[in-house]
């Protein structure tokens, strides 16, 4: 049976279509989920896409965390549902307290859009098991509020528990503490990543095909998950 991966659309979402295409290219069935509908329609995993949900009012992701669909996603994620938050989706996961820390204004105060090398640090998550530890990948980054921050105790805990999923290599585009580009929750089913793997799944439009591994990983995870 083909896995069904939900992609949420919020008011202001920008990359939901790209995320759905990446899901399809990976071999799964994309299922479009609406922010105002609390039902997940039987999906096996969820992607929170990049963009500017609710216009980034208050703080990026601060309003989206209260969307009806997010109430259901939070409960499902705590029960083991794989959830990937990309860029604005990462911000939403932090606002919803599924991931620690916060994403703040880039230290240089400029929007940064470029192809970025990442080093995959953790391959034990639902979204990174297709990679090798230490593997370097090339994925676009585009953000104005992508600087990951947390208190020292939280950063040390992430490091000690192997929950830093990816780091920036060859220059930090936003000033994120400890060059953090992606993190995971203790269970490894929830991952937030600031760069955009959905923009690196096709030779025609991406700088590489390296982003595809995030989407094939969840399919591999679902095959091995208990029924």
mmCIF file of C-alpha atoms in Angstrom:
data_model
loop_
_atom_site.group_PDB
_atom_site.id
_atom_site.type_symbol
_atom_site.label_atom_id
_atom_site.label_comp_id
_atom_site.label_asym_id
_atom_site.label_seq_id
_atom_site.Cartn_x
_atom_site.Cartn_y
_atom_site.Cartn_z
ATOM 1 C CA UNK A 1 0.000 0.000 0.000
ATOM 2 C CA UNK A 2 1.290 3.448 -0.931
ATOM 3 C CA UNK A 3 2.119 5.653 2.049
ATOM 4 C CA UNK A 4 0.032 8.813 2.385
ATOM 5 C CA UNK A 5 1.904 11.941 3.467
ATOM 6 C CA UNK A 6 -0.083 15.014 4.409
ATOM 7 C CA UNK A 7 1.095 18.493 3.420
ATOM 8 C CA UNK A 8 -0.546 21.325 5.352
ATOM 9 C CA UNK A 9 -1.569 24.593 3.714
ATOM 10 C CA UNK A 10 -1.845 27.641 5.962
ATOM 11 C CA UNK A 11 -2.808 31.141 4.820
ATOM 12 C CA UNK A 12 0.502 32.405 3.492
ATOM 13 C CA UNK A 13 2.095 29.019 2.802
ATOM 14 C CA UNK A 14 4.523 29.263 -0.089
ATOM 15 C CA UNK A 15 6.110 25.857 -0.598
ATOM 16 C CA UNK A 16 3.224 23.465 0.012
ATOM 17 C CA UNK A 17 3.043 22.618 -3.690
ATOM 18 C CA UNK A 18 6.769 21.921 -3.816
ATOM 19 C CA UNK A 19 6.543 19.720 -0.741
ATOM 20 C CA UNK A 20 3.660 17.756 -2.255
ATOM 21 C CA UNK A 21 5.677 17.244 -5.431
ATOM 22 C CA UNK A 22 8.664 16.017 -3.425
ATOM 23 C CA UNK A 23 6.416 13.528 -1.632
ATOM 24 C CA UNK A 24 5.143 12.255 -4.972
ATOM 25 C CA UNK A 25 8.626 11.977 -6.468
ATOM 26 C CA UNK A 26 9.726 9.981 -3.427
ATOM 27 C CA UNK A 27 6.985 7.457 -4.156
ATOM 28 C CA UNK A 28 4.243 8.398 -1.705
ATOM 29 C CA UNK A 29 0.786 9.871 -2.176
ATOM 30 C CA UNK A 30 0.613 13.537 -1.162
ATOM 31 C CA UNK A 31 -2.554 14.468 0.717
ATOM 32 C CA UNK A 32 -3.363 18.154 0.984
ATOM 33 C CA UNK A 33 -4.419 19.183 4.497
ATOM 34 C CA UNK A 34 -6.151 22.491 5.259
ATOM 35 C CA UNK A 35 -5.245 24.569 8.292
ATOM 36 C CA UNK A 36 -8.870 24.948 9.359
ATOM 37 C CA UNK A 37 -9.704 21.226 9.190
ATOM 38 C CA UNK A 38 -8.615 19.277 12.273
ATOM 39 C CA UNK A 39 -8.883 15.925 10.496
ATOM 40 C CA UNK A 40 -5.708 14.313 9.150
ATOM 41 C CA UNK A 41 -7.622 12.010 6.797
ATOM 42 C CA UNK A 42 -5.658 8.908 7.634
ATOM 43 C CA UNK A 43 -2.196 10.141 6.605
ATOM 44 C CA UNK A 44 0.908 8.252 7.700
ATOM 45 C CA UNK A 45 3.129 11.337 8.076
ATOM 46 C CA UNK A 46 2.867 15.119 7.816
ATOM 47 C CA UNK A 47 4.954 17.901 6.289
ATOM 48 C CA UNK A 48 4.612 21.486 7.515
ATOM 49 C CA UNK A 49 5.897 23.508 4.539
ATOM 50 C CA UNK A 50 7.805 26.736 4.212
ATOM 51 C CA UNK A 51 6.231 30.125 3.650
ATOM 52 C CA UNK A 52 4.780 32.905 5.738
ATOM 53 C CA UNK A 53 1.854 31.374 7.626
ATOM 54 C CA UNK A 54 -0.650 34.018 8.684
ATOM 55 C CA UNK A 55 1.717 36.661 7.311
ATOM 56 C CA UNK A 56 4.288 35.965 10.056
ATOM 57 C CA UNK A 57 2.271 38.260 12.326
ATOM 58 C CA UNK A 58 3.303 38.388 16.001
ATOM 59 C CA UNK A 59 6.160 35.926 15.367
ATOM 60 C CA UNK A 60 6.831 33.407 12.618
ATOM 61 C CA UNK A 61 4.609 30.417 13.347
ATOM 62 C CA UNK A 62 3.050 31.966 16.449
ATOM 63 C CA UNK A 63 -0.492 32.027 15.034
ATOM 64 C CA UNK A 64 -0.211 28.834 12.986
ATOM 65 C CA UNK A 65 0.409 26.791 16.131
ATOM 66 C CA UNK A 66 -3.218 27.489 17.121
ATOM 67 C CA UNK A 67 -4.708 26.327 13.797
ATOM 68 C CA UNK A 68 -7.232 23.489 14.192
ATOM 69 C CA UNK A 69 -5.058 21.118 12.178
ATOM 70 C CA UNK A 70 -2.107 21.785 14.475
ATOM 71 C CA UNK A 71 -4.002 20.702 17.557
ATOM 72 C CA UNK A 72 -4.460 17.300 15.935
ATOM 73 C CA UNK A 73 -0.899 17.158 14.616
ATOM 74 C CA UNK A 74 0.582 17.930 18.037
ATOM 75 C CA UNK A 75 -1.353 15.070 19.625
ATOM 76 C CA UNK A 76 -0.495 12.696 16.773
ATOM 77 C CA UNK A 77 3.189 13.644 16.863
ATOM 78 C CA UNK A 78 3.345 12.899 20.557
ATOM 79 C CA UNK A 79 1.905 9.505 19.649
ATOM 80 C CA UNK A 80 4.621 8.835 17.083
ATOM 81 C CA UNK A 81 3.351 10.338 13.819
ATOM 82 C CA UNK A 82 6.332 11.427 11.692
ATOM 83 C CA UNK A 83 6.271 15.219 11.194
ATOM 84 C CA UNK A 84 8.739 17.277 9.154
ATOM 85 C CA UNK A 85 8.736 21.053 9.539
ATOM 86 C CA UNK A 86 10.577 22.948 6.804
ATOM 87 C CA UNK A 87 11.595 26.594 7.366
ATOM 88 C CA UNK A 88 8.293 28.148 8.514
ATOM 89 C CA UNK A 89 7.267 24.617 9.476
ATOM 90 C CA UNK A 90 10.308 24.440 11.765
ATOM 91 C CA UNK A 91 9.228 27.720 13.338
ATOM 92 C CA UNK A 92 5.733 26.319 13.876
ATOM 93 C CA UNK A 93 7.107 23.174 15.540
ATOM 94 C CA UNK A 94 9.067 25.307 17.987
ATOM 95 C CA UNK A 95 6.056 27.517 18.703
ATOM 96 C CA UNK A 96 3.961 24.372 19.288
ATOM 97 C CA UNK A 97 6.610 23.087 21.722
ATOM 98 C CA UNK A 98 7.196 19.921 19.743
ATOM 99 C CA UNK A 99 10.806 21.081 19.399
ATOM 100 C CA UNK A 100 12.859 23.233 21.790
ATOM 101 C CA UNK A 101 14.345 26.634 21.105
ATOM 102 C CA UNK A 102 13.254 29.302 18.638
ATOM 103 C CA UNK A 103 14.031 30.727 15.207
ATOM 104 C CA UNK A 104 14.851 34.420 15.324
ATOM 105 C CA UNK A 105 15.856 37.181 12.926
ATOM 106 C CA UNK A 106 19.018 36.415 10.969
ATOM 107 C CA UNK A 107 21.961 37.943 12.802
ATOM 108 C CA UNK A 108 22.981 40.022 9.784
ATOM 109 C CA UNK A 109 19.363 41.242 9.434
ATOM 110 C CA UNK A 110 19.169 40.259 5.765
ATOM 111 C CA UNK A 111 17.075 37.660 3.972
ATOM 112 C CA UNK A 112 19.425 34.925 2.823
ATOM 113 C CA UNK A 113 18.750 32.876 -0.335
ATOM 114 C CA UNK A 114 21.500 30.525 -1.535
ATOM 115 C CA UNK A 115 22.464 26.910 -2.059
ATOM 116 C CA UNK A 116 23.861 25.646 1.223
ATOM 117 C CA UNK A 117 26.014 22.669 2.182
ATOM 118 C CA UNK A 118 24.789 20.763 5.236
ATOM 119 C CA UNK A 119 26.397 17.943 7.178
ATOM 120 C CA UNK A 120 23.938 15.282 8.317
ATOM 121 C CA UNK A 121 24.713 14.579 11.962
ATOM 122 C CA UNK A 122 21.910 12.194 12.914
ATOM 123 C CA UNK A 123 20.564 9.391 10.733
ATOM 124 C CA UNK A 124 18.416 7.823 13.410
ATOM 125 C CA UNK A 125 15.318 9.914 12.710
ATOM 126 C CA UNK A 126 12.260 9.073 10.644
ATOM 127 C CA UNK A 127 13.359 11.691 8.108
ATOM 128 C CA UNK A 128 17.121 11.057 7.781
ATOM 129 C CA UNK A 129 17.661 7.287 7.800
ATOM 130 C CA UNK A 130 18.502 7.298 4.071
ATOM 131 C CA UNK A 131 21.714 9.262 4.728
ATOM 132 C CA UNK A 132 25.091 8.296 6.146
ATOM 133 C CA UNK A 133 26.433 9.949 9.313
ATOM 134 C CA UNK A 134 28.600 12.881 8.310
ATOM 135 C CA UNK A 135 27.251 12.954 4.758
ATOM 136 C CA UNK A 136 27.318 16.410 3.181
ATOM 137 C CA UNK A 137 24.338 17.506 1.096
ATOM 138 C CA UNK A 138 23.555 20.600 -0.966
ATOM 139 C CA UNK A 139 20.145 22.127 -0.272
ATOM 140 C CA UNK A 140 18.748 25.647 -0.817
ATOM 141 C CA UNK A 141 18.256 27.941 2.141
ATOM 142 C CA UNK A 142 15.942 30.961 2.008
ATOM 143 C CA UNK A 143 14.951 32.717 5.196
ATOM 144 C CA UNK A 144 14.916 35.966 7.091
ATOM 145 C CA UNK A 145 14.204 34.454 10.524
ATOM 146 C CA UNK A 146 16.312 31.312 10.432
ATOM 147 C CA UNK A 147 18.679 31.877 13.341
ATOM 148 C CA UNK A 148 18.242 28.955 15.733
ATOM 149 C CA UNK A 149 18.647 29.924 19.382
ATOM 150 C CA UNK A 150 18.238 28.128 22.695
ATOM 151 C CA UNK A 151 19.695 28.392 26.171
ATOM 152 C CA UNK A 152 23.019 26.688 26.840
ATOM 153 C CA UNK A 153 21.450 23.810 28.769
ATOM 154 C CA UNK A 154 19.118 23.013 25.862
ATOM 155 C CA UNK A 155 21.937 23.194 23.326
ATOM 156 C CA UNK A 156 24.088 20.901 25.453
ATOM 157 C CA UNK A 157 21.190 18.462 25.803
ATOM 158 C CA UNK A 158 20.603 18.397 22.048
ATOM 159 C CA UNK A 159 24.293 17.668 21.513
ATOM 160 C CA UNK A 160 24.486 15.001 24.219
ATOM 161 C CA UNK A 161 21.379 13.180 22.978
ATOM 162 C CA UNK A 162 22.399 13.269 19.323
ATOM 163 C CA UNK A 163 19.417 15.419 18.406
ATOM 164 C CA UNK A 164 21.256 17.880 16.165
ATOM 165 C CA UNK A 165 20.166 16.498 12.800
ATOM 166 C CA UNK A 166 22.180 18.750 10.475
ATOM 167 C CA UNK A 167 24.651 21.626 10.628
ATOM 168 C CA UNK A 168 25.667 24.323 8.189
ATOM 169 C CA UNK A 169 29.014 23.759 6.481
ATOM 170 C CA UNK A 170 31.092 26.354 4.619
ATOM 171 C CA UNK A 171 29.470 29.328 6.285
ATOM 172 C CA UNK A 172 26.524 29.880 8.561
ATOM 173 C CA UNK A 173 23.801 31.721 6.578
ATOM 174 C CA UNK A 174 21.863 33.116 9.523
ATOM 175 C CA UNK A 175 23.958 32.963 12.706
ATOM 176 C CA UNK A 176 22.295 29.865 14.155
ATOM 177 C CA UNK A 177 23.925 28.787 17.388
ATOM 178 C CA UNK A 178 26.410 25.942 16.924
ATOM 179 C CA UNK A 179 25.690 26.038 13.173
ATOM 180 C CA UNK A 180 22.439 24.141 13.762
ATOM 181 C CA UNK A 181 20.310 23.688 10.648
ATOM 182 C CA UNK A 182 17.979 20.934 11.880
ATOM 183 C CA UNK A 183 17.003 19.216 15.130
ATOM 184 C CA UNK A 184 14.745 16.395 16.265
ATOM 185 C CA UNK A 185 12.661 15.449 19.281
ATOM 186 C CA UNK A 186 13.798 12.631 21.606
ATOM 187 C CA UNK A 187 11.725 10.025 19.742
ATOM 188 C CA UNK A 188 13.135 11.002 16.345
ATOM 189 C CA UNK A 189 9.754 11.257 14.631
ATOM 190 C CA UNK A 190 9.600 15.076 14.612
ATOM 191 C CA UNK A 191 12.276 16.969 12.674
ATOM 192 C CA UNK A 192 12.578 20.687 12.008
ATOM 193 C CA UNK A 193 14.920 21.898 9.271
ATOM 194 C CA UNK A 194 15.511 25.473 8.132
ATOM 195 C CA UNK A 195 16.846 24.765 4.600
ATOM 196 C CA UNK A 196 14.466 23.430 1.940
ATOM 197 C CA UNK A 197 14.953 19.765 0.934
ATOM 198 C CA UNK A 198 11.828 19.936 -1.248
ATOM 199 C CA UNK A 199 13.754 22.272 -3.570
ATOM 200 C CA UNK A 200 16.473 19.676 -4.152
ATOM 201 C CA UNK A 201 14.578 16.713 -5.576
ATOM 202 C CA UNK A 202 14.755 17.325 -9.341
ATOM 203 C CA UNK A 203 17.750 17.960 -11.599
ATOM 204 C CA UNK A 204 15.790 20.525 -13.603
ATOM 205 C CA UNK A 205 15.052 22.889 -10.728
ATOM 206 C CA UNK A 206 17.387 22.055 -7.846
ATOM 207 C CA UNK A 207 21.105 22.357 -7.189
ATOM 208 C CA UNK A 208 21.163 18.617 -6.412
ATOM 209 C CA UNK A 209 18.897 15.661 -5.667
ATOM 210 C CA UNK A 210 20.108 15.557 -2.066
ATOM 211 C CA UNK A 211 16.814 16.685 -0.560
ATOM 212 C CA UNK A 212 15.009 13.602 -1.800
ATOM 213 C CA UNK A 213 16.554 11.524 0.973
ATOM 214 C CA UNK A 214 14.431 13.275 3.594
ATOM 215 C CA UNK A 215 11.272 12.077 1.872
ATOM 216 C CA UNK A 216 12.449 8.555 1.013
ATOM 217 C CA UNK A 217 13.607 8.204 4.626
ATOM 218 C CA UNK A 218 10.094 8.544 5.998
ATOM 219 C CA UNK A 219 8.843 5.886 3.584
ATOM 220 C CA UNK A 220 11.562 3.532 4.808
ATOM 221 C CA UNK A 221 10.613 4.387 8.379
ATOM 222 C CA UNK A 222 6.939 3.673 7.740
ATOM 223 C CA UNK A 223 7.709 0.282 6.205
ATOM 224 C CA UNK A 224 9.632 -0.675 9.337
ATOM 225 C CA UNK A 225 7.137 0.820 11.793
ATOM 226 C CA UNK A 226 4.930 -1.590 13.748
ATOM 227 C CA UNK A 227 1.402 -1.959 12.436
#
